[in-house]
């Protein structure tokens, strides 16, 4: 691993370093014009915690905002306290968790829709929130833009919110495309529903297959760098046809000891409690 010293950082764990090396070498050989990046958003591009305090997900940005009533905030917090421990519970199977995750998203969206949230107030709410992209985000987004490498952000969060986060950070470049849950507003700009098929943490594969048109446009980019923080993120690249190489980088933020083995089994590189994008950036610099 001499070529990428960051792979020796203390946060880095790999089941098979030789395999990582081989994938990277194949990608370098194929050239950066064959590479695309597919990334999750919450807790992957954004920080999990800062100064010991949890950072918000897209949903939490709304939960913590003045756009919703205190009663609604209370209900959303109860949902979070019920379902987040299930999301990260390594003793339950995906089959067991899936219907519960659908339940979480469905209930949360129903509650949000009751709040008559106004589209024109979203930017202010994001500006006042504690949302934080991971350290090194500027380099990641700018470097991908400079090298015309497409970045697909594939999120079970809320598209309108996540777009605002990256717009306000000044990195919503034209090479960025987003698949997420988008809000549907009525003619007076009040939230009336969420658009299209729900994306939750365990149906990203179906989401990818519904958007095959996007991957069709990128069919000359069969080398994928995938970034995620949940095991559900592993299927985000399933819409890529004729994939040649995929390097999967997983952020393990919480319940580290319980989940480490399963992350090592499914991600090529596991970044443990690493709040930075140092390793993905080093890999991108190596590839370009
Ligand atoms: P991601 O796919 O961009 O990571 O977004 C999914 C995250 O959103 C997941 O970790 C759970 C979180 N979430 C909340 O924080 N509050 C909610 O109400 C819901 C439905 C999800
Ligand atoms: Mg996530």
PDB file of C-alpha atoms and ligand atoms in Angstrom:
ATOM      1  CA  UNK A   1       0.000   0.000   0.000  1.00  0.00           C
ATOM      2  CA  UNK A   2       2.984   2.280  -0.424  1.00  0.00           C
ATOM      3  CA  UNK A   3       1.341   4.359  -3.122  1.00  0.00           C
ATOM      4  CA  UNK A   4      -1.465   5.589  -0.877  1.00  0.00           C
ATOM      5  CA  UNK A   5      -0.036   6.298   2.581  1.00  0.00           C
ATOM      6  CA  UNK A   6      -3.511   7.251   3.895  1.00  0.00           C
ATOM      7  CA  UNK A   7      -4.457   3.557   3.704  1.00  0.00           C
ATOM      8  CA  UNK A   8      -2.220   3.101   6.739  1.00  0.00           C
ATOM      9  CA  UNK A   9      -4.253   5.605   8.783  1.00  0.00           C
ATOM     10  CA  UNK A  10      -5.393   4.152  12.125  1.00  0.00           C
ATOM     11  CA  UNK A  11      -9.072   4.441  11.078  1.00  0.00           C
ATOM     12  CA  UNK A  12      -8.570   2.118   8.076  1.00  0.00           C
ATOM     13  CA  UNK A  13      -9.460  -1.584   8.225  1.00  0.00           C
ATOM     14  CA  UNK A  14      -9.355  -3.945   5.265  1.00  0.00           C
ATOM     15  CA  UNK A  15     -10.205  -7.624   5.032  1.00  0.00           C
ATOM     16  CA  UNK A  16      -7.959  -8.043   2.006  1.00  0.00           C
ATOM     17  CA  UNK A  17      -5.497  -5.213   1.295  1.00  0.00           C
ATOM     18  CA  UNK A  18      -4.124  -7.043  -1.729  1.00  0.00           C
ATOM     19  CA  UNK A  19      -7.570  -7.066  -3.329  1.00  0.00           C
ATOM     20  CA  UNK A  20      -7.883  -3.312  -2.726  1.00  0.00           C
ATOM     21  CA  UNK A  21      -4.516  -2.834  -4.385  1.00  0.00           C
ATOM     22  CA  UNK A  22      -5.537  -4.957  -7.375  1.00  0.00           C
ATOM     23  CA  UNK A  23      -8.818  -3.082  -7.859  1.00  0.00           C
ATOM     24  CA  UNK A  24      -7.060   0.272  -7.659  1.00  0.00           C
ATOM     25  CA  UNK A  25      -4.455  -0.819 -10.160  1.00  0.00           C
ATOM     26  CA  UNK A  26      -7.124  -1.981 -12.635  1.00  0.00           C
ATOM     27  CA  UNK A  27      -8.902   1.343 -12.236  1.00  0.00           C
ATOM     28  CA  UNK A  28      -5.745   3.365 -12.829  1.00  0.00           C
ATOM     29  CA  UNK A  29      -5.083   1.331 -15.933  1.00  0.00           C
ATOM     30  CA  UNK A  30      -8.624   1.918 -17.227  1.00  0.00           C
ATOM     31  CA  UNK A  31      -8.246   5.672 -16.713  1.00  0.00           C
ATOM     32  CA  UNK A  32     -10.181   8.252 -14.731  1.00  0.00           C
ATOM     33  CA  UNK A  33     -12.552   8.832 -17.653  1.00  0.00           C
ATOM     34  CA  UNK A  34     -14.002   5.370 -16.922  1.00  0.00           C
ATOM     35  CA  UNK A  35     -14.650   6.116 -13.239  1.00  0.00           C
ATOM     36  CA  UNK A  36     -17.829   7.240 -11.522  1.00  0.00           C
ATOM     37  CA  UNK A  37     -18.507   7.823  -7.838  1.00  0.00           C
ATOM     38  CA  UNK A  38     -21.726   6.698  -6.178  1.00  0.00           C
ATOM     39  CA  UNK A  39     -22.215   7.932  -2.646  1.00  0.00           C
ATOM     40  CA  UNK A  40     -24.752   7.845   0.113  1.00  0.00           C
ATOM     41  CA  UNK A  41     -25.405  11.211   1.795  1.00  0.00           C
ATOM     42  CA  UNK A  42     -26.347  11.114   5.487  1.00  0.00           C
ATOM     43  CA  UNK A  43     -23.476  10.011   7.696  1.00  0.00           C
ATOM     44  CA  UNK A  44     -21.348   9.325   4.608  1.00  0.00           C
ATOM     45  CA  UNK A  45     -20.843  12.744   3.005  1.00  0.00           C
ATOM     46  CA  UNK A  46     -22.037  14.406   6.210  1.00  0.00           C
ATOM     47  CA  UNK A  47     -20.416  13.996   9.608  1.00  0.00           C
ATOM     48  CA  UNK A  48     -21.761  11.602  12.196  1.00  0.00           C
ATOM     49  CA  UNK A  49     -20.596  13.737  15.131  1.00  0.00           C
ATOM     50  CA  UNK A  50     -18.705  16.914  15.856  1.00  0.00           C
ATOM     51  CA  UNK A  51     -17.177  17.801  19.248  1.00  0.00           C
ATOM     52  CA  UNK A  52     -18.981  14.826  20.776  1.00  0.00           C
ATOM     53  CA  UNK A  53     -22.412  15.925  19.518  1.00  0.00           C
ATOM     54  CA  UNK A  54     -24.358  14.026  16.869  1.00  0.00           C
ATOM     55  CA  UNK A  55     -24.799  15.839  13.553  1.00  0.00           C
ATOM     56  CA  UNK A  56     -28.229  15.878  11.909  1.00  0.00           C
ATOM     57  CA  UNK A  57     -29.436  13.786   8.980  1.00  0.00           C
ATOM     58  CA  UNK A  58     -31.633  15.477   6.320  1.00  0.00           C
ATOM     59  CA  UNK A  59     -34.688  14.411   8.290  1.00  0.00           C
ATOM     60  CA  UNK A  60     -33.205  15.651  11.565  1.00  0.00           C
ATOM     61  CA  UNK A  61     -32.629  19.100  10.015  1.00  0.00           C
ATOM     62  CA  UNK A  62     -36.409  19.391   9.681  1.00  0.00           C
ATOM     63  CA  UNK A  63     -37.080  17.669  13.032  1.00  0.00           C
ATOM     64  CA  UNK A  64     -34.953  20.307  14.785  1.00  0.00           C
ATOM     65  CA  UNK A  65     -36.413  23.253  12.879  1.00  0.00           C
ATOM     66  CA  UNK A  66     -39.068  25.839  13.614  1.00  0.00           C
ATOM     67  CA  UNK A  67     -41.049  24.627  10.591  1.00  0.00           C
ATOM     68  CA  UNK A  68     -42.687  21.911  12.652  1.00  0.00           C
ATOM     69  CA  UNK A  69     -44.759  22.019  15.829  1.00  0.00           C
ATOM     70  CA  UNK A  70     -43.343  20.836  19.146  1.00  0.00           C
ATOM     71  CA  UNK A  71     -45.866  18.000  19.137  1.00  0.00           C
ATOM     72  CA  UNK A  72     -44.616  16.844  15.757  1.00  0.00           C
ATOM     73  CA  UNK A  73     -40.985  17.203  16.887  1.00  0.00           C
ATOM     74  CA  UNK A  74     -41.772  14.996  19.847  1.00  0.00           C
ATOM     75  CA  UNK A  75     -43.343  12.335  17.621  1.00  0.00           C
ATOM     76  CA  UNK A  76     -40.380  12.355  15.201  1.00  0.00           C
ATOM     77  CA  UNK A  77     -37.919  12.023  18.092  1.00  0.00           C
ATOM     78  CA  UNK A  78     -39.906   9.067  19.399  1.00  0.00           C
ATOM     79  CA  UNK A  79     -39.717   7.451  15.960  1.00  0.00           C
ATOM     80  CA  UNK A  80     -35.964   8.050  15.856  1.00  0.00           C
ATOM     81  CA  UNK A  81     -35.525   6.577  19.319  1.00  0.00           C
ATOM     82  CA  UNK A  82     -37.557   3.532  18.310  1.00  0.00           C
ATOM     83  CA  UNK A  83     -36.230   2.835  14.851  1.00  0.00           C
ATOM     84  CA  UNK A  84     -32.607   4.035  14.762  1.00  0.00           C
ATOM     85  CA  UNK A  85     -31.520   1.315  17.260  1.00  0.00           C
ATOM     86  CA  UNK A  86     -33.187  -1.195  14.918  1.00  0.00           C
ATOM     87  CA  UNK A  87     -31.353   0.258  11.887  1.00  0.00           C
ATOM     88  CA  UNK A  88     -27.978  -0.379  13.538  1.00  0.00           C
ATOM     89  CA  UNK A  89     -28.867  -3.636  15.317  1.00  0.00           C
ATOM     90  CA  UNK A  90     -26.488  -6.289  14.031  1.00  0.00           C
ATOM     91  CA  UNK A  91     -28.481  -9.094  15.648  1.00  0.00           C
ATOM     92  CA  UNK A  92     -31.446  -8.608  13.293  1.00  0.00           C
ATOM     93  CA  UNK A  93     -31.497  -9.649   9.656  1.00  0.00           C
ATOM     94  CA  UNK A  94     -32.264  -7.305   6.765  1.00  0.00           C
ATOM     95  CA  UNK A  95     -35.489  -9.269   6.196  1.00  0.00           C
ATOM     96  CA  UNK A  96     -36.553  -8.507   9.730  1.00  0.00           C
ATOM     97  CA  UNK A  97     -35.518  -4.854   9.551  1.00  0.00           C
ATOM     98  CA  UNK A  98     -36.899  -3.988   6.124  1.00  0.00           C
ATOM     99  CA  UNK A  99     -40.605  -3.683   6.998  1.00  0.00           C
ATOM    100  CA  UNK A 100     -39.694  -1.740  10.136  1.00  0.00           C
ATOM    101  CA  UNK A 101     -37.624   0.715   8.129  1.00  0.00           C
ATOM    102  CA  UNK A 102     -40.519   1.192   5.672  1.00  0.00           C
ATOM    103  CA  UNK A 103     -42.704   1.846   8.707  1.00  0.00           C
ATOM    104  CA  UNK A 104     -40.236   4.466  10.012  1.00  0.00           C
ATOM    105  CA  UNK A 105     -39.999   6.368   6.730  1.00  0.00           C
ATOM    106  CA  UNK A 106     -43.741   6.152   6.073  1.00  0.00           C
ATOM    107  CA  UNK A 107     -44.683   7.442   9.514  1.00  0.00           C
ATOM    108  CA  UNK A 108     -42.068  10.212   9.438  1.00  0.00           C
ATOM    109  CA  UNK A 109     -43.194  11.422   6.009  1.00  0.00           C
ATOM    110  CA  UNK A 110     -46.854  11.352   7.044  1.00  0.00           C
ATOM    111  CA  UNK A 111     -46.082  13.504  10.070  1.00  0.00           C
ATOM    112  CA  UNK A 112     -44.004  15.945   8.004  1.00  0.00           C
ATOM    113  CA  UNK A 113     -46.754  16.326   5.410  1.00  0.00           C
ATOM    114  CA  UNK A 114     -49.208  17.362   8.147  1.00  0.00           C
ATOM    115  CA  UNK A 115     -46.957  20.304   9.005  1.00  0.00           C
ATOM    116  CA  UNK A 116     -47.662  22.429   5.916  1.00  0.00           C
ATOM    117  CA  UNK A 117     -43.943  23.027   5.422  1.00  0.00           C
ATOM    118  CA  UNK A 118     -43.179  25.922   3.079  1.00  0.00           C
ATOM    119  CA  UNK A 119     -40.647  25.463   0.295  1.00  0.00           C
ATOM    120  CA  UNK A 120     -39.353  29.036   0.581  1.00  0.00           C
ATOM    121  CA  UNK A 121     -38.311  28.461   4.201  1.00  0.00           C
ATOM    122  CA  UNK A 122     -36.154  25.372   3.607  1.00  0.00           C
ATOM    123  CA  UNK A 123     -32.964  27.243   2.706  1.00  0.00           C
ATOM    124  CA  UNK A 124     -33.085  29.228   5.975  1.00  0.00           C
ATOM    125  CA  UNK A 125     -33.632  26.090   8.010  1.00  0.00           C
ATOM    126  CA  UNK A 126     -30.613  24.413   6.433  1.00  0.00           C
ATOM    127  CA  UNK A 127     -28.524  27.559   6.987  1.00  0.00           C
ATOM    128  CA  UNK A 128     -29.415  27.594  10.688  1.00  0.00           C
ATOM    129  CA  UNK A 129     -28.908  23.843  11.171  1.00  0.00           C
ATOM    130  CA  UNK A 130     -25.889  21.962  12.524  1.00  0.00           C
ATOM    131  CA  UNK A 131     -25.508  20.005   9.264  1.00  0.00           C
ATOM    132  CA  UNK A 132     -21.855  19.460   8.451  1.00  0.00           C
ATOM    133  CA  UNK A 133     -20.214  17.826   5.491  1.00  0.00           C
ATOM    134  CA  UNK A 134     -17.183  15.727   6.379  1.00  0.00           C
ATOM    135  CA  UNK A 135     -13.803  17.373   6.506  1.00  0.00           C
ATOM    136  CA  UNK A 136     -12.286  17.348   3.027  1.00  0.00           C
ATOM    137  CA  UNK A 137     -15.637  17.677   1.224  1.00  0.00           C
ATOM    138  CA  UNK A 138     -14.457  20.660  -0.794  1.00  0.00           C
ATOM    139  CA  UNK A 139     -11.545  18.735  -2.236  1.00  0.00           C
ATOM    140  CA  UNK A 140     -13.775  15.756  -3.016  1.00  0.00           C
ATOM    141  CA  UNK A 141     -16.464  17.726  -4.861  1.00  0.00           C
ATOM    142  CA  UNK A 142     -14.066  20.143  -6.574  1.00  0.00           C
ATOM    143  CA  UNK A 143     -11.675  17.418  -7.659  1.00  0.00           C
ATOM    144  CA  UNK A 144     -14.463  15.318  -9.166  1.00  0.00           C
ATOM    145  CA  UNK A 145     -15.797  18.374 -10.982  1.00  0.00           C
ATOM    146  CA  UNK A 146     -12.368  19.339 -12.286  1.00  0.00           C
ATOM    147  CA  UNK A 147     -11.831  15.852 -13.666  1.00  0.00           C
ATOM    148  CA  UNK A 148     -15.396  15.577 -15.023  1.00  0.00           C
ATOM    149  CA  UNK A 149     -16.046  12.482 -12.901  1.00  0.00           C
ATOM    150  CA  UNK A 150     -19.785  12.023 -12.298  1.00  0.00           C
ATOM    151  CA  UNK A 151     -20.920  11.907  -8.682  1.00  0.00           C
ATOM    152  CA  UNK A 152     -24.251  10.273  -7.950  1.00  0.00           C
ATOM    153  CA  UNK A 153     -25.560  11.022  -4.468  1.00  0.00           C
ATOM    154  CA  UNK A 154     -28.034   8.279  -3.632  1.00  0.00           C
ATOM    155  CA  UNK A 155     -29.918   9.095  -0.480  1.00  0.00           C
ATOM    156  CA  UNK A 156     -32.825   7.844   1.567  1.00  0.00           C
ATOM    157  CA  UNK A 157     -32.855  11.309   3.113  1.00  0.00           C
ATOM    158  CA  UNK A 158     -34.721  14.270   1.614  1.00  0.00           C
ATOM    159  CA  UNK A 159     -33.519  15.520  -1.786  1.00  0.00           C
ATOM    160  CA  UNK A 160     -34.619  19.138  -1.306  1.00  0.00           C
ATOM    161  CA  UNK A 161     -32.684  19.352   1.957  1.00  0.00           C
ATOM    162  CA  UNK A 162     -29.543  17.618   0.785  1.00  0.00           C
ATOM    163  CA  UNK A 163     -29.374  19.756  -2.357  1.00  0.00           C
ATOM    164  CA  UNK A 164     -29.596  22.835  -0.158  1.00  0.00           C
ATOM    165  CA  UNK A 165     -26.764  21.543   2.072  1.00  0.00           C
ATOM    166  CA  UNK A 166     -24.411  21.097  -0.876  1.00  0.00           C
ATOM    167  CA  UNK A 167     -25.590  24.304  -2.588  1.00  0.00           C
ATOM    168  CA  UNK A 168     -24.860  26.328   0.548  1.00  0.00           C
ATOM    169  CA  UNK A 169     -21.468  24.634   0.825  1.00  0.00           C
ATOM    170  CA  UNK A 170     -20.776  25.849  -2.740  1.00  0.00           C
ATOM    171  CA  UNK A 171     -20.180  22.367  -4.151  1.00  0.00           C
ATOM    172  CA  UNK A 172     -23.352  21.557  -6.090  1.00  0.00           C
ATOM    173  CA  UNK A 173     -21.425  21.329  -9.349  1.00  0.00           C
ATOM    174  CA  UNK A 174     -22.975  20.188 -12.657  1.00  0.00           C
ATOM    175  CA  UNK A 175     -21.351  16.726 -12.407  1.00  0.00           C
ATOM    176  CA  UNK A 176     -23.496  15.973  -9.319  1.00  0.00           C
ATOM    177  CA  UNK A 177     -26.726  14.050  -9.748  1.00  0.00           C
ATOM    178  CA  UNK A 178     -29.082  13.160  -6.881  1.00  0.00           C
ATOM    179  CA  UNK A 179     -31.495  10.235  -6.381  1.00  0.00           C
ATOM    180  CA  UNK A 180     -33.518  10.829  -3.244  1.00  0.00           C
ATOM    181  CA  UNK A 181     -36.943  11.445  -1.761  1.00  0.00           C
ATOM    182  CA  UNK A 182     -38.158  14.773  -3.110  1.00  0.00           C
ATOM    183  CA  UNK A 183     -40.914  16.878  -1.618  1.00  0.00           C
ATOM    184  CA  UNK A 184     -43.999  17.665  -3.672  1.00  0.00           C
ATOM    185  CA  UNK A 185     -45.409  21.155  -3.087  1.00  0.00           C
ATOM    186  CA  UNK A 186     -48.830  22.525  -3.994  1.00  0.00           C
ATOM    187  CA  UNK A 187     -49.210  25.658  -6.125  1.00  0.00           C
ATOM    188  CA  UNK A 188     -48.761  27.894  -3.096  1.00  0.00           C
ATOM    189  CA  UNK A 189     -45.464  26.183  -2.193  1.00  0.00           C
ATOM    190  CA  UNK A 190     -46.732  24.085   0.728  1.00  0.00           C
ATOM    191  CA  UNK A 191     -45.612  20.461   1.182  1.00  0.00           C
ATOM    192  CA  UNK A 192     -48.412  18.117   0.141  1.00  0.00           C
ATOM    193  CA  UNK A 193     -46.606  14.770  -0.307  1.00  0.00           C
ATOM    194  CA  UNK A 194     -43.335  13.102  -1.242  1.00  0.00           C
ATOM    195  CA  UNK A 195     -42.790  12.352  -4.921  1.00  0.00           C
ATOM    196  CA  UNK A 196     -42.401   8.933  -6.536  1.00  0.00           C
ATOM    197  CA  UNK A 197     -41.330   5.669  -4.956  1.00  0.00           C
ATOM    198  CA  UNK A 198     -40.064   5.900  -1.390  1.00  0.00           C
ATOM    199  CA  UNK A 199     -36.333   5.330  -0.995  1.00  0.00           C
ATOM    200  CA  UNK A 200     -35.438   3.865   2.396  1.00  0.00           C
ATOM    201  CA  UNK A 201     -32.160   2.351   3.515  1.00  0.00           C
ATOM    202  CA  UNK A 202     -32.894  -1.144   2.200  1.00  0.00           C
ATOM    203  CA  UNK A 203     -34.318  -0.540  -1.273  1.00  0.00           C
ATOM    204  CA  UNK A 204     -31.516   1.352  -2.959  1.00  0.00           C
ATOM    205  CA  UNK A 205     -31.160  -1.511  -5.430  1.00  0.00           C
ATOM    206  CA  UNK A 206     -34.768  -1.027  -6.602  1.00  0.00           C
ATOM    207  CA  UNK A 207     -34.157   2.735  -6.718  1.00  0.00           C
ATOM    208  CA  UNK A 208     -31.139   2.176  -8.948  1.00  0.00           C
ATOM    209  CA  UNK A 209     -33.081  -0.120 -11.255  1.00  0.00           C
ATOM    210  CA  UNK A 210     -35.862   2.476 -11.589  1.00  0.00           C
ATOM    211  CA  UNK A 211     -33.273   4.983 -12.773  1.00  0.00           C
ATOM    212  CA  UNK A 212     -31.503   2.894 -15.385  1.00  0.00           C
ATOM    213  CA  UNK A 213     -31.581   5.879 -17.778  1.00  0.00           C
ATOM    214  CA  UNK A 214     -28.988   7.639 -15.635  1.00  0.00           C
ATOM    215  CA  UNK A 215     -26.650   4.647 -15.683  1.00  0.00           C
ATOM    216  CA  UNK A 216     -27.264   4.222 -19.393  1.00  0.00           C
ATOM    217  CA  UNK A 217     -25.753   7.677 -19.936  1.00  0.00           C
ATOM    218  CA  UNK A 218     -22.738   6.578 -17.912  1.00  0.00           C
ATOM    219  CA  UNK A 219     -22.249   3.209 -19.571  1.00  0.00           C
ATOM    220  CA  UNK A 220     -18.683   4.167 -20.520  1.00  0.00           C
ATOM    221  CA  UNK A 221     -17.860   4.406 -16.819  1.00  0.00           C
ATOM    222  CA  UNK A 222     -17.709   0.808 -15.610  1.00  0.00           C
ATOM    223  CA  UNK A 223     -15.362   1.560 -12.694  1.00  0.00           C
ATOM    224  CA  UNK A 224     -17.139   2.583  -9.539  1.00  0.00           C
ATOM    225  CA  UNK A 225     -16.040   4.060  -6.257  1.00  0.00           C
ATOM    226  CA  UNK A 226     -18.886   3.472  -3.816  1.00  0.00           C
ATOM    227  CA  UNK A 227     -19.160   5.318  -0.487  1.00  0.00           C
ATOM    228  CA  UNK A 228     -21.675   4.371   2.175  1.00  0.00           C
ATOM    229  CA  UNK A 229     -22.288   4.014   5.882  1.00  0.00           C
ATOM    230  CA  UNK A 230     -25.005   1.379   5.957  1.00  0.00           C
ATOM    231  CA  UNK A 231     -25.066  -2.167   4.612  1.00  0.00           C
ATOM    232  CA  UNK A 232     -28.080  -1.013   2.565  1.00  0.00           C
ATOM    233  CA  UNK A 233     -25.738   1.284   0.625  1.00  0.00           C
ATOM    234  CA  UNK A 234     -23.923  -1.681  -0.921  1.00  0.00           C
ATOM    235  CA  UNK A 235     -26.550  -2.069  -3.667  1.00  0.00           C
ATOM    236  CA  UNK A 236     -26.431   1.557  -4.849  1.00  0.00           C
ATOM    237  CA  UNK A 237     -24.368   0.604  -7.905  1.00  0.00           C
ATOM    238  CA  UNK A 238     -26.679  -2.204  -9.044  1.00  0.00           C
ATOM    239  CA  UNK A 239     -27.884  -0.096 -11.999  1.00  0.00           C
ATOM    240  CA  UNK A 240     -24.397   0.041 -13.528  1.00  0.00           C
ATOM    241  CA  UNK A 241     -24.229  -2.234 -16.536  1.00  0.00           C
ATOM    242  CA  UNK A 242     -21.073  -4.121 -17.476  1.00  0.00           C
ATOM    243  CA  UNK A 243     -19.333  -3.149 -14.258  1.00  0.00           C
ATOM    244  CA  UNK A 244     -15.607  -3.790 -14.411  1.00  0.00           C
ATOM    245  CA  UNK A 245     -14.388  -2.845 -10.963  1.00  0.00           C
ATOM    246  CA  UNK A 246     -16.020  -1.578  -7.827  1.00  0.00           C
ATOM    247  CA  UNK A 247     -14.236  -0.375  -4.727  1.00  0.00           C
ATOM    248  CA  UNK A 248     -16.539  -0.086  -1.731  1.00  0.00           C
ATOM    249  CA  UNK A 249     -15.631   2.249   1.104  1.00  0.00           C
ATOM    250  CA  UNK A 250     -17.770   2.083   4.238  1.00  0.00           C
ATOM    251  CA  UNK A 251     -17.880   4.487   7.153  1.00  0.00           C
ATOM    252  CA  UNK A 252     -18.506   2.625  10.404  1.00  0.00           C
ATOM    253  CA  UNK A 253     -19.705   5.357  12.737  1.00  0.00           C
ATOM    254  CA  UNK A 254     -21.625   3.672  15.524  1.00  0.00           C
ATOM    255  CA  UNK A 255     -21.817   0.293  17.344  1.00  0.00           C
ATOM    256  CA  UNK A 256     -18.345  -0.391  16.023  1.00  0.00           C
ATOM    257  CA  UNK A 257     -17.546  -3.629  17.815  1.00  0.00           C
ATOM    258  CA  UNK A 258     -20.894  -5.280  17.013  1.00  0.00           C
ATOM    259  CA  UNK A 259     -20.800  -4.377  13.346  1.00  0.00           C
ATOM    260  CA  UNK A 260     -17.121  -4.428  12.450  1.00  0.00           C
ATOM    261  CA  UNK A 261     -17.054  -7.965  11.121  1.00  0.00           C
ATOM    262  CA  UNK A 262     -20.072  -7.533   8.865  1.00  0.00           C
ATOM    263  CA  UNK A 263     -18.629  -4.291   7.487  1.00  0.00           C
ATOM    264  CA  UNK A 264     -15.267  -5.950   6.834  1.00  0.00           C
ATOM    265  CA  UNK A 265     -17.074  -8.785   5.041  1.00  0.00           C
ATOM    266  CA  UNK A 266     -18.904  -6.439   2.682  1.00  0.00           C
ATOM    267  CA  UNK A 267     -16.884  -3.223   2.287  1.00  0.00           C
ATOM    268  CA  UNK A 268     -13.362  -3.344   0.806  1.00  0.00           C
ATOM    269  CA  UNK A 269     -12.217  -0.487   3.017  1.00  0.00           C
ATOM    270  CA  UNK A 270     -13.840   0.222   6.382  1.00  0.00           C
ATOM    271  CA  UNK A 271     -13.235   3.614   7.991  1.00  0.00           C
ATOM    272  CA  UNK A 272     -13.823   3.412  11.706  1.00  0.00           C
ATOM    273  CA  UNK A 273     -15.008   6.562  13.466  1.00  0.00           C
ATOM    274  CA  UNK A 274     -13.292   8.628  10.793  1.00  0.00           C
ATOM    275  CA  UNK A 275     -15.036  11.989  10.351  1.00  0.00           C
ATOM    276  CA  UNK A 276     -12.956  12.925   7.306  1.00  0.00           C
ATOM    277  CA  UNK A 277     -12.902  12.227   3.585  1.00  0.00           C
ATOM    278  CA  UNK A 278      -9.136  11.901   3.691  1.00  0.00           C
ATOM    279  CA  UNK A 279      -9.052   8.301   2.482  1.00  0.00           C
ATOM    280  CA  UNK A 280     -11.576   8.667  -0.398  1.00  0.00           C
ATOM    281  CA  UNK A 281      -9.734  11.849  -1.457  1.00  0.00           C
ATOM    282  CA  UNK A 282      -6.364  10.094  -1.431  1.00  0.00           C
ATOM    283  CA  UNK A 283      -7.826   7.312  -3.573  1.00  0.00           C
ATOM    284  CA  UNK A 284      -9.301   9.812  -6.042  1.00  0.00           C
ATOM    285  CA  UNK A 285      -5.992  11.654  -6.302  1.00  0.00           C
ATOM    286  CA  UNK A 286      -4.328   8.316  -7.010  1.00  0.00           C
ATOM    287  CA  UNK A 287      -6.875   7.511  -9.722  1.00  0.00           C
ATOM    288  CA  UNK A 288      -6.624  10.869 -11.519  1.00  0.00           C
TER     289      UNK A 288
HETATM  290  P1  LIG B   1     -29.052   8.115   3.749  1.00  0.00           P
HETATM  291  O1  LIG B   1     -29.469   7.004   2.854  1.00  0.00           O
HETATM  292  O2  LIG B   1     -28.746   9.390   2.981  1.00  0.00           O
HETATM  293  O3  LIG B   1     -27.967   7.760   4.681  1.00  0.00           O
HETATM  294  O4  LIG B   1     -30.346   8.528   4.677  1.00  0.00           O
HETATM  295  C1  LIG B   1     -30.927   7.671   5.590  1.00  0.00           C
HETATM  296  C2  LIG B   1     -30.735   8.087   7.028  1.00  0.00           C
HETATM  297  O5  LIG B   1     -31.815   8.916   7.482  1.00  0.00           O
HETATM  298  C3  LIG B   1     -30.753   6.850   7.903  1.00  0.00           C
HETATM  299  O6  LIG B   1     -29.534   6.706   8.570  1.00  0.00           O
HETATM  300  C4  LIG B   1     -31.870   7.107   8.893  1.00  0.00           C
HETATM  301  C5  LIG B   1     -32.100   8.580   8.828  1.00  0.00           C
HETATM  302  N1  LIG B   1     -33.487   9.007   9.189  1.00  0.00           N
HETATM  303  C6  LIG B   1     -33.638   9.960  10.185  1.00  0.00           C
HETATM  304  O7  LIG B   1     -32.656  10.414  10.764  1.00  0.00           O
HETATM  305  N2  LIG B   1     -34.906  10.370  10.521  1.00  0.00           N
HETATM  306  C7  LIG B   1     -36.026   9.887   9.898  1.00  0.00           C
HETATM  307  O8  LIG B   1     -37.158  10.300  10.216  1.00  0.00           O
HETATM  308  C8  LIG B   1     -35.854   8.902   8.865  1.00  0.00           C
HETATM  309  C9  LIG B   1     -37.049   8.342   8.173  1.00  0.00           C
HETATM  310  C10 LIG B   1     -34.557   8.503   8.540  1.00  0.00           C
HETATM  311 MG1  LIG B   2     -26.261   7.045   5.375  1.00  0.00          MG
END
